[in-house]
Coordinates of C-alpha atoms and ligand atoms in Angstrom, one line a residue:
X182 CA 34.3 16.4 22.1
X183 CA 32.7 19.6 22.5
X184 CA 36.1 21.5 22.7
X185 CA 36.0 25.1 23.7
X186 CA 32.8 25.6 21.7
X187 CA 30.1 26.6 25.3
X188 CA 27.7 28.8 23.3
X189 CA 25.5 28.2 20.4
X190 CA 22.6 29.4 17.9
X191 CA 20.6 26.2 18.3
X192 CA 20.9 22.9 20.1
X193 CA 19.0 20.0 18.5
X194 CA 18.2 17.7 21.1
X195 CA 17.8 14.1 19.3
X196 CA 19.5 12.6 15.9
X197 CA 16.6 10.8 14.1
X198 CA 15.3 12.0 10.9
X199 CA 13.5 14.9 12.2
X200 CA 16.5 16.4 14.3
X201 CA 18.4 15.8 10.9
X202 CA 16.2 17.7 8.5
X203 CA 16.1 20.1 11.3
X204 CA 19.3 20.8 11.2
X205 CA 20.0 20.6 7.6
X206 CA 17.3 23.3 7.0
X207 CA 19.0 26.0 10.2
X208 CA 22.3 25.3 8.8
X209 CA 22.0 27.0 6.0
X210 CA 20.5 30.5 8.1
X211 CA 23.0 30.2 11.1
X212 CA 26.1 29.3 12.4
X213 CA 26.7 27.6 15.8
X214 CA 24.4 24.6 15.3
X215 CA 24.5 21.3 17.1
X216 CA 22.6 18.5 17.3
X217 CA 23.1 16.0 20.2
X218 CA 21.8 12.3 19.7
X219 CA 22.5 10.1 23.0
X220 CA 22.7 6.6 21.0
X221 CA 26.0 6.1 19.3
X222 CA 24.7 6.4 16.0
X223 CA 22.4 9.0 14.1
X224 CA 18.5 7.5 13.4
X225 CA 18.9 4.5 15.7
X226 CA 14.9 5.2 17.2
X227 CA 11.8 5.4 15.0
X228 CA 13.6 7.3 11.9
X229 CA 14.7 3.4 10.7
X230 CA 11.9 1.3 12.3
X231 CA 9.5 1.7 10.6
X232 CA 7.6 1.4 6.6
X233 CA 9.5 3.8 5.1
X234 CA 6.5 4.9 3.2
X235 CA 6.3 8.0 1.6
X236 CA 2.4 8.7 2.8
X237 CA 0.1 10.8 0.3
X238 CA -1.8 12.7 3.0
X239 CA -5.2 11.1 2.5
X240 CA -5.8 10.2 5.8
X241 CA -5.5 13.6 8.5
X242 CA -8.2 16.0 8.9
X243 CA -8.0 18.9 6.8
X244 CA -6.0 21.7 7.8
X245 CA -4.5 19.6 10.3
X246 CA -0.6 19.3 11.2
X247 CA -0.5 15.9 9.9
X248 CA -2.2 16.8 6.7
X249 CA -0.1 19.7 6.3
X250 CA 3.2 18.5 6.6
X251 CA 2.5 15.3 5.0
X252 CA 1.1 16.3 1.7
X253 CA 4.0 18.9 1.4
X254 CA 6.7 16.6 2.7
X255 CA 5.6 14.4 0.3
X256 CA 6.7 16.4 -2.9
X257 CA 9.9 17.9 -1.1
X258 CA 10.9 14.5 0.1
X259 CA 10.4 13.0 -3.6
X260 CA 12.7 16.2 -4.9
X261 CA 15.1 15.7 -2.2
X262 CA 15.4 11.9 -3.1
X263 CA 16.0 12.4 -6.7
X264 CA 18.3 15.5 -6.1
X265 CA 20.5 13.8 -3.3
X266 CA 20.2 10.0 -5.4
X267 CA 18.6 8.5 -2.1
X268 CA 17.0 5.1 -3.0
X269 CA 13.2 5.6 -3.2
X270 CA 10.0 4.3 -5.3
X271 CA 7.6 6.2 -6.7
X272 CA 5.0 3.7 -6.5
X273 CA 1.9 4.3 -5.3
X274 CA -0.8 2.6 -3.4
X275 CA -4.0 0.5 -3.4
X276 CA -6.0 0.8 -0.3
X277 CA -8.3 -1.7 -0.6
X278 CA -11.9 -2.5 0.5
X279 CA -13.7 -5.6 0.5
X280 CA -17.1 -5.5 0.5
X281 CA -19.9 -2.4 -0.2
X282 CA -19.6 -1.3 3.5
X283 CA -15.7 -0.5 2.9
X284 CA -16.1 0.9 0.0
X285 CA -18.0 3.6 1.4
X286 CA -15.0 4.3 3.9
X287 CA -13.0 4.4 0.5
X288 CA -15.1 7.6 -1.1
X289 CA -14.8 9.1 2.7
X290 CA -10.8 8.7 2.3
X291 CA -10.6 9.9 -1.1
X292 CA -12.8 13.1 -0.4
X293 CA -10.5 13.9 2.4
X294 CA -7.3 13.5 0.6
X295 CA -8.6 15.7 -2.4
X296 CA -9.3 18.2 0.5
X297 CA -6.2 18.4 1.9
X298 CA -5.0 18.3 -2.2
X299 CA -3.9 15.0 -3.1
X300 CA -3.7 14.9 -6.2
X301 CA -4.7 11.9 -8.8
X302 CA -6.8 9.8 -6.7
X303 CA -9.3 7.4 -8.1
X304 CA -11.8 3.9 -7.0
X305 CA -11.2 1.5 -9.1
X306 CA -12.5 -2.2 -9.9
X307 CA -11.2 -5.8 -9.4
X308 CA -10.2 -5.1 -13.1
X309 CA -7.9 -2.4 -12.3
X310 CA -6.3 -4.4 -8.8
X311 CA -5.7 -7.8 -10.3
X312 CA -3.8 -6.1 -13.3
X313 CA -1.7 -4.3 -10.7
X314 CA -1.6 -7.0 -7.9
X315 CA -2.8 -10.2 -9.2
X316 CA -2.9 -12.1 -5.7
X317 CA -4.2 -9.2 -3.6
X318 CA -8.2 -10.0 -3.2
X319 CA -10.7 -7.2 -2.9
X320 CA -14.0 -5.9 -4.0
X321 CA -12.4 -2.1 -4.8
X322 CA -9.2 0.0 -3.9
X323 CA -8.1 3.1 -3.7
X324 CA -5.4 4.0 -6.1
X325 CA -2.9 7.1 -4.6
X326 CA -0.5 7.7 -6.9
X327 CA 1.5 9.9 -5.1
X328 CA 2.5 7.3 -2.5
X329 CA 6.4 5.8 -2.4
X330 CA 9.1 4.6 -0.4
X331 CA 11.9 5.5 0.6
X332 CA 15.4 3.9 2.1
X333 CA 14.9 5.9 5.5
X334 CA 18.4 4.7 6.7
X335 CA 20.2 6.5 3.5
X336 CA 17.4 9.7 4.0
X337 CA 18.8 9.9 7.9
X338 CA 22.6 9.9 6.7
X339 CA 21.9 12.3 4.1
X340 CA 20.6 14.8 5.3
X341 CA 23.5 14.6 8.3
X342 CA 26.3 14.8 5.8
X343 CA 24.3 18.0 4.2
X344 CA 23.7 19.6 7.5
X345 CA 27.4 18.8 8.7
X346 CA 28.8 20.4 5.1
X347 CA 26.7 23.3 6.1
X348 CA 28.5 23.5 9.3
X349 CA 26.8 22.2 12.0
X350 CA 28.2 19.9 14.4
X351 CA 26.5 16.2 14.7
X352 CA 27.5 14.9 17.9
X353 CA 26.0 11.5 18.7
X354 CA 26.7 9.5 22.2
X355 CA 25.7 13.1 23.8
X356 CA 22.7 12.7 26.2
X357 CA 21.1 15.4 27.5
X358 CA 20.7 15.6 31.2
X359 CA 19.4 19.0 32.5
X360 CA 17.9 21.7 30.6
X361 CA 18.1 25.2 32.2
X362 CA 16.0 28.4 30.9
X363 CA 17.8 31.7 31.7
X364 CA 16.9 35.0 30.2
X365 CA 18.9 35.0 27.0
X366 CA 19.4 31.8 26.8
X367 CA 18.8 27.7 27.7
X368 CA 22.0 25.8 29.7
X369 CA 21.9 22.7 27.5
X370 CA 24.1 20.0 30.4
X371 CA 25.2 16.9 28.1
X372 CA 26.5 13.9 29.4
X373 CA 28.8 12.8 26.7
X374 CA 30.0 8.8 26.1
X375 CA 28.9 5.9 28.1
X376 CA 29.1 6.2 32.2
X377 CA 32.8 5.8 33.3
X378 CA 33.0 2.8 35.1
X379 CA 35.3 3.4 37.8
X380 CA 32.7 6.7 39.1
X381 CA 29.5 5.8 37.0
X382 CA 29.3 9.1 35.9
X383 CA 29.6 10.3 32.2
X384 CA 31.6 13.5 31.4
X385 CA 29.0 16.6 31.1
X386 CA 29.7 19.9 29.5
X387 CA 27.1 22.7 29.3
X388 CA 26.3 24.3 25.9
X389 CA 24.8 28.0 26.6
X390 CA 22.3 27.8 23.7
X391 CA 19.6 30.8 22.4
X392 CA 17.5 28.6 21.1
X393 CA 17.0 24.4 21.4
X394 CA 14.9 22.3 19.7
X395 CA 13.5 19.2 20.9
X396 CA 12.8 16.4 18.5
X397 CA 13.8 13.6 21.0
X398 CA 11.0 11.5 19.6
X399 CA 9.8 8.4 22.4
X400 CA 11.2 11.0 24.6
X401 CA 9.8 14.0 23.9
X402 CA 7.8 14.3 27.1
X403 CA 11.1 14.1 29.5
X404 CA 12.6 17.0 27.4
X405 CA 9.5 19.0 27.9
X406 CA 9.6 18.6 31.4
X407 CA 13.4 19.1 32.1
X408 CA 12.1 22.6 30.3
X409 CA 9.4 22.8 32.9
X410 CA 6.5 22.0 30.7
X411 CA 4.9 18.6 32.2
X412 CA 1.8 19.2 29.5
X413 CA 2.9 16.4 27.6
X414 CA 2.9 12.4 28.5
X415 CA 4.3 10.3 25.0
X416 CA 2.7 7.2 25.0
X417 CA 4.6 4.1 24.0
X418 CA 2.7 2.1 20.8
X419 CA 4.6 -0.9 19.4
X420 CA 4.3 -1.9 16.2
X421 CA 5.9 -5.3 15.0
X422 CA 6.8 -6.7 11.4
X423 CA 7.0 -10.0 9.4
X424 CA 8.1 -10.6 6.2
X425 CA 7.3 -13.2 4.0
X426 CA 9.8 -15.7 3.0
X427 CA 12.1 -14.4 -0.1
X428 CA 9.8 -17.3 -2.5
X429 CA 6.7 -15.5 -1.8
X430 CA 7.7 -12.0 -2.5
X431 CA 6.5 -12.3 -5.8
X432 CA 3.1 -12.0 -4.5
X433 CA 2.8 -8.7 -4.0
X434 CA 4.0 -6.0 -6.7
X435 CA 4.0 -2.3 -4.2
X436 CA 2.2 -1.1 -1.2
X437 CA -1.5 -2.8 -0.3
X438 CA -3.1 -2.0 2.6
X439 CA -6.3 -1.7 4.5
X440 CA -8.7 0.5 5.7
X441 CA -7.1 2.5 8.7
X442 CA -8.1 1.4 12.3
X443 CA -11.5 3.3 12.9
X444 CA -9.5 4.5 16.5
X445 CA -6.7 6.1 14.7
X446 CA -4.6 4.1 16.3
X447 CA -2.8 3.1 13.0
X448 CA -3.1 2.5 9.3
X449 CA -3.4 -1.3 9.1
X450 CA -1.4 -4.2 9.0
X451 CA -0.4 -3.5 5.3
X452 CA 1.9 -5.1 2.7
X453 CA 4.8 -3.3 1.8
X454 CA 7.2 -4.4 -1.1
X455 CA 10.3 -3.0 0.2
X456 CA 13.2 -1.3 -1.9
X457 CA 15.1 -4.4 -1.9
X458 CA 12.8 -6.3 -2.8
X459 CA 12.0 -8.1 0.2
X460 CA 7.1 -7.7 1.4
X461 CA 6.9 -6.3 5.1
X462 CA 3.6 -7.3 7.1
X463 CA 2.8 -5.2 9.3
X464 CA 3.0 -3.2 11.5
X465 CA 1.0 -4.2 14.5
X466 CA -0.1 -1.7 16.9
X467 CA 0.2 -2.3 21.2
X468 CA 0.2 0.0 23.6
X469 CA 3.7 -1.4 25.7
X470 CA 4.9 0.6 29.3
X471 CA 8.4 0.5 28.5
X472 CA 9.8 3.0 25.8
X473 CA 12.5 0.5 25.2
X474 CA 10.8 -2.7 24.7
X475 CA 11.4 -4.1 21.0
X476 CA 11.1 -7.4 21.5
X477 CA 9.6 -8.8 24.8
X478 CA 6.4 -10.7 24.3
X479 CA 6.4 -10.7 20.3
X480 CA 3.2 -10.9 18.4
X481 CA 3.5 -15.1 16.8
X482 CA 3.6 -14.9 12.5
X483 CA -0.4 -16.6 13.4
X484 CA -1.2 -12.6 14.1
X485 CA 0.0 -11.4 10.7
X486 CA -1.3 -14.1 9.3
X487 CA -5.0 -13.3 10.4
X488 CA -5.0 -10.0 9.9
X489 CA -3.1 -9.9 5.8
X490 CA -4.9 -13.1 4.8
X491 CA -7.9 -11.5 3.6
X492 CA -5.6 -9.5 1.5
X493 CA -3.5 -12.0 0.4
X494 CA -5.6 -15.4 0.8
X495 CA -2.2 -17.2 -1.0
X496 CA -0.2 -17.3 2.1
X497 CA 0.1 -19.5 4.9
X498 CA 2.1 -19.3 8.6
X499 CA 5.0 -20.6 6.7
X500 CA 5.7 -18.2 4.5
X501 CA 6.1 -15.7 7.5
X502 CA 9.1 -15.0 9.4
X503 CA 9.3 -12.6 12.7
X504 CA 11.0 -9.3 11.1
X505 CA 12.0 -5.9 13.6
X506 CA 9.5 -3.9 15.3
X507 CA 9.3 -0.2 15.9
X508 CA 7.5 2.2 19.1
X509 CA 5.1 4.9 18.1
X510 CA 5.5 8.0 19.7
X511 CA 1.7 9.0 20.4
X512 CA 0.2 11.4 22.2
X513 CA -3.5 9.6 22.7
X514 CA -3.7 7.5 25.5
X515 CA -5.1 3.7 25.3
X516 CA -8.8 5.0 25.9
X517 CA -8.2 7.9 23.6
X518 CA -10.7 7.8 20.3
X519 CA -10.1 9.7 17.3
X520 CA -7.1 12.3 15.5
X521 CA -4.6 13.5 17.9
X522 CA -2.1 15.9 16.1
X523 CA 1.5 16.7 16.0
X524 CA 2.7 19.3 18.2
X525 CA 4.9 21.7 16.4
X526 CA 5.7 25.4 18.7
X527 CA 7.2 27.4 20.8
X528 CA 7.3 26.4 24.4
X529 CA 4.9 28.7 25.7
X530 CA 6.9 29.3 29.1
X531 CA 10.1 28.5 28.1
X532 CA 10.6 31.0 25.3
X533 CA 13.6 30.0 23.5
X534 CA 12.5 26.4 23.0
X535 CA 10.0 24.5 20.4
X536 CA 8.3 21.5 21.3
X537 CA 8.2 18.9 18.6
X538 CA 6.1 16.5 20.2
X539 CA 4.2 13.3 19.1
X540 CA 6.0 13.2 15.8
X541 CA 4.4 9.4 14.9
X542 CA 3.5 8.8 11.3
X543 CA 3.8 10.7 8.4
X544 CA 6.8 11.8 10.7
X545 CA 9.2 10.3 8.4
X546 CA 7.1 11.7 5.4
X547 CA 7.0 15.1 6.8
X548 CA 10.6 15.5 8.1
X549 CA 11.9 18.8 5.3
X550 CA 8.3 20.0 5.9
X551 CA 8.9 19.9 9.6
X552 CA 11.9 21.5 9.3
X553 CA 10.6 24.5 6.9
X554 CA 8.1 25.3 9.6
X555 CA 10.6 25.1 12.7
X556 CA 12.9 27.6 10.7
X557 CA 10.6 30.2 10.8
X558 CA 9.9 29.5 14.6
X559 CA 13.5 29.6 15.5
X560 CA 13.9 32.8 13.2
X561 CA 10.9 34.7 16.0
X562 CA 13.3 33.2 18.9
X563 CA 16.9 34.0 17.2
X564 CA 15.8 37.3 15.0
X565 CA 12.4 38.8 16.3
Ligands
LIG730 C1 6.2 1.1 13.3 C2 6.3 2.4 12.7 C3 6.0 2.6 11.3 C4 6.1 3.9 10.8 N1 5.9 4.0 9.4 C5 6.0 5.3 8.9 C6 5.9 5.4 7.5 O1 5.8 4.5 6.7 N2 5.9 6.7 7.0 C7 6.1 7.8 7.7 O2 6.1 8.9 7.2 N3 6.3 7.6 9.1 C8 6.3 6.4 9.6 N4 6.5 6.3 11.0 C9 6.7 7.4 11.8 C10 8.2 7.9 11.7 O3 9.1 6.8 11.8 C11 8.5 8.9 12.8 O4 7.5 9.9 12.7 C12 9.8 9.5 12.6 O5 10.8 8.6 12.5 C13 10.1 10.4 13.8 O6 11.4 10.9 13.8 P1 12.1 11.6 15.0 O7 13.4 12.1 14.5 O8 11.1 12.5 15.6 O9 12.2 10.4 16.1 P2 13.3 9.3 16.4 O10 13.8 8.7 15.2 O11 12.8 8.5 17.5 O12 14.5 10.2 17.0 C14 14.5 10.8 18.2 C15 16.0 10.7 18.7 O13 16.1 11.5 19.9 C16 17.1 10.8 20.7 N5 17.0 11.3 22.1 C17 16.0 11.1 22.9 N6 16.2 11.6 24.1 C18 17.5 12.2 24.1 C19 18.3 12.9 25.0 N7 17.9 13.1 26.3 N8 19.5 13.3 24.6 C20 19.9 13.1 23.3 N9 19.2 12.4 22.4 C21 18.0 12.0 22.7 C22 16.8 9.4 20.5 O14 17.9 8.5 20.8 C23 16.4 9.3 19.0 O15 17.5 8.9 18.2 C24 6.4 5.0 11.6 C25 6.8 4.8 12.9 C26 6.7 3.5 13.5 C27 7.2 3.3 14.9

C-alpha cells in the first residue's frame, strides 16, 4: 500500500475528525503527508458517536483550551459547512433551569461564555421557551444562539477528500505498532491489513517521518508511551443514547438541555433534534475499563427516562428506544473533580512529535481550530 514512499513530512497517527482536519490544514503547507487510521474506515471512533453538536463555548474556563478552540471552531466550522455544503443547523440552544437555585447556575454560565466571547446570549422566561419548545418545562433557559449541529459523518469524509485533493495520502487499516525517535526523525512501524492467518502477523513497513502527530483519540495514551512519554493515562467514559420513537419527535423543536454535571464529567443528558429529524437522549456518562466496550451492560430506556422527564414530562418508557453509545476520551480520573483541559504540544522529550491528548468534547467542535494551532506547532518542528 505504502509503495516505495519510506519518508515523509508528517505522519498522522489516527483518522477521526481531528486527524482529518489535521491533515486537511498541513496539506496545504507540505508535501509528504500521511495519515494512518487502523480501523478500515476513516471516523469509525468518537468523530461519529457522538451529538454532533456544534458547542458555543459557554461552558470552559476562560482562556482555557477548551474555550479557545471551541468558540473559534465554532465560526470556522459554520464557514466550512456552508462553503463545503456539509448538512448542518444553525439552531441554537436553550439550556434550561428549573427552579431559582438553577437559575443562578444560568447567570454563572452566561457570564462565562460572554468571557470567553460568545456572542448573543440572553435568560429568558417560560414566555420565551414555550414559544420555542412548547413541551420542554422549565422555570428559565438559557438561549445561545450560536449553537448548531452538524452531520459529523459527512464533516469526517470532507475534510478527507479535501486533504487527499491536497495531496496527502489517507491510508486506513494501517495500525501503528512501534514508534521510534531518532535525531532527525521518528520510525513510524505500521502494520498494514488484518493479521494473516496462516502466521498471525500483519505486513509492517516503516515510514521515516520528521514530524508525527498523534490524534489517536481513546488511544492517545498508548501512542504517547510508544514515544516514551507515560505522562498520560486516557480514561474510558461511556456515554449511551435513546431516541424517542419517530411519533414523538414532534416534541422537541432543537437542542434542550440541562445544567452541566457540577463534576465536569459531562454536559447532561440533553435532547437533541437531530438533522434528520429523528430527538437523541442522552448521552449518559460511565466510567467503563475497556476502551472497546459499546455495548456490554447498557443503561435500560427507565435511565433516560428519569433523567429527560423533568424536561420533557410528556414522555413515557415507551416512547424510548436504546439508540448507539459513544466512549469519552478523558483525561480526569473517576475521583477527579473539576475542568481538566485538552492537551495540545510538542512532546517535550520526543521533539518531533505533538501530543493531542484528551480531545473529548468540543473535540468535534474544535477540529479546524485544532488543526490551525497544530500547523504552527509542526511549522517549529519541520521549519524552525
Ligand atoms: C458520547 C459523546 C458525545 C460527544 N458529543 C460531542 C458534541 O456534541 N460536540 C462536540 O464538539 N464534541 C462531542 N464529542 C467529542 C468528539 O466526538 C471528540 O472530541 C472527537 O470526535 C475527537 O476526535 P478524534 O479524531 O480525536 O478521535 P477519534 O474519532 O476517536 O479518532 C481517533 C482515531 O485514531 C485511531 N487510532 C487509534 N490508535 C491507532 C493506531 N495505533 N494506529 C492507527 N490508528 C489509530 C482510532 O481508530 C480512531 O479512528 C462527544 C464525544 C462522545 C464520546
Amino acid at each position: 500500500m505504502l509503495g516505495v514512499v519510506d519518508r515523509a513530512n508528517i505522519v498522522i497517527i489516527g483518522g477521526g475528525v481531528v486527524g482529518c482536519a489535521v491533515a486537511h490544514a498541513v496539506a496545504q503547507r507540505w508535501s509528504d503527508v500521511f495519515l494512518v487510521e487502523q480501523m478500515p474506515r476513516l471516523g469509525m471512533g468518537a468523530s461519529t458517536r457522538n451529538s454532533g453538536v456544534i458547542h458555543s463555548g459557554i461552558y470552559y474556563p476562560p482562556g482555557s483550551l477548551k474555550a479557545r478552540m471551541c468558540v473559534s471552531g465554532n465560526r470556522l466550522l459554520h464557514e466550512f459547512c456552508a462553503a463545503h455544503n456539509v448538512p448542518h443547523r444553525n439552531c441554537g440552544k436553550l439550556v434550561v433551569a428549573q427552579g431559582s437555585g438553577q437559575e443562578a447556575v444560568l447567570e454563572h454560565l452566561a457570564e462565562n461564555g460572554r468571557a470567553n466571547g460568545v456572542e448573543g446570549l440572553r435568560l429568558v422566561d417560560r414566555a420565551t421557551i414555550y414559544a420555542k419548545e412548547p413541551h420542554i418545562v422549565a422555570s428559565a433557559a438559557l438561549e445561545v444562539p450560536s449553537t448548531g449541529i452538524v452531520s459529523a459523518e459527512d464533516l469526517v469524509k470532507t475534510l478527507a477528500r479535501l486533504a487527499t485533493d491536497r495531496g496527502a495520502n489517507l491510508l486506513p487499516r494501517a495500525r501503528v505498532v512501534r514508534l521510534d525517535p531518532r535525531t532527525d526523525s521518528i520510525a513510524v512501524t505500521i502494520a498494514e491489513g488484518e493479521a494473516s492467518q496462516a502466521t498471525g502477523a500483519a505486513a509492517e513497513e516503516t515510514i521515516e517521518a520528521r514530524c508525527v502527530i498523534n490524534c489517536a483519540g481513546l488511544y492517545a495514551d498508548e501512542i504517547a508511551a510508544l514515544l516514551g512519554n507515560r505522562s498520560y493515562r486516557i480514561y474510558p467514559v461511556r456515554g449511551e443514547y435513546c431516541e424517542l420513537v419517530r411519533a414523538k419527535s414532534y416534541l422537541v423543536n432543537n437542542l434542550v438541555y440541562p445544567l452541566p454535571h457540577s463534576d465536569g464529567l459531562s454536559l447532561g443528558v440533553h435532547l437533541t433534534r437531530t438533522l434528520w429529524g429523528t430527538v437523541l437522549v442522552g448521552p449518559t456518562a460511565d466510567y467503563i475499563s475497556d476502551k472497546n466496550d459499546y455495548e456490554r451492560n447498557r443503561l435500560p430506556v427507565e435511565e433516560f427516562l428519569r433523567r429527560a422527564k423533568p424536561m420533557l414530562p410528556e414522555i413515557e418508557a415507551a416512547d424510548l428506544q436504546l439508540a448507539y453509545s459513544g466512549i469519552r476520551a478523558k483525561l480526569a480520573p473517576p475521583e477527579h473533580v473539576g475542568f481538566t483541559d485538552f492537551v495540545i504540544a510538542r512532546d517535550p522529550v520526543a521533539e518531533r512529535a505533538i501530543q493531542l491528548v484528551g480531545i473529548e468534547s468540543p473535540g468535534l467542535t474544535s477540529c479546524l481550530a485544532i488543526a490551525e494551532r497544530v500547523v504552527s506547532l509542526a511549522a517549529e518542528i519541520l521549519e524552525g
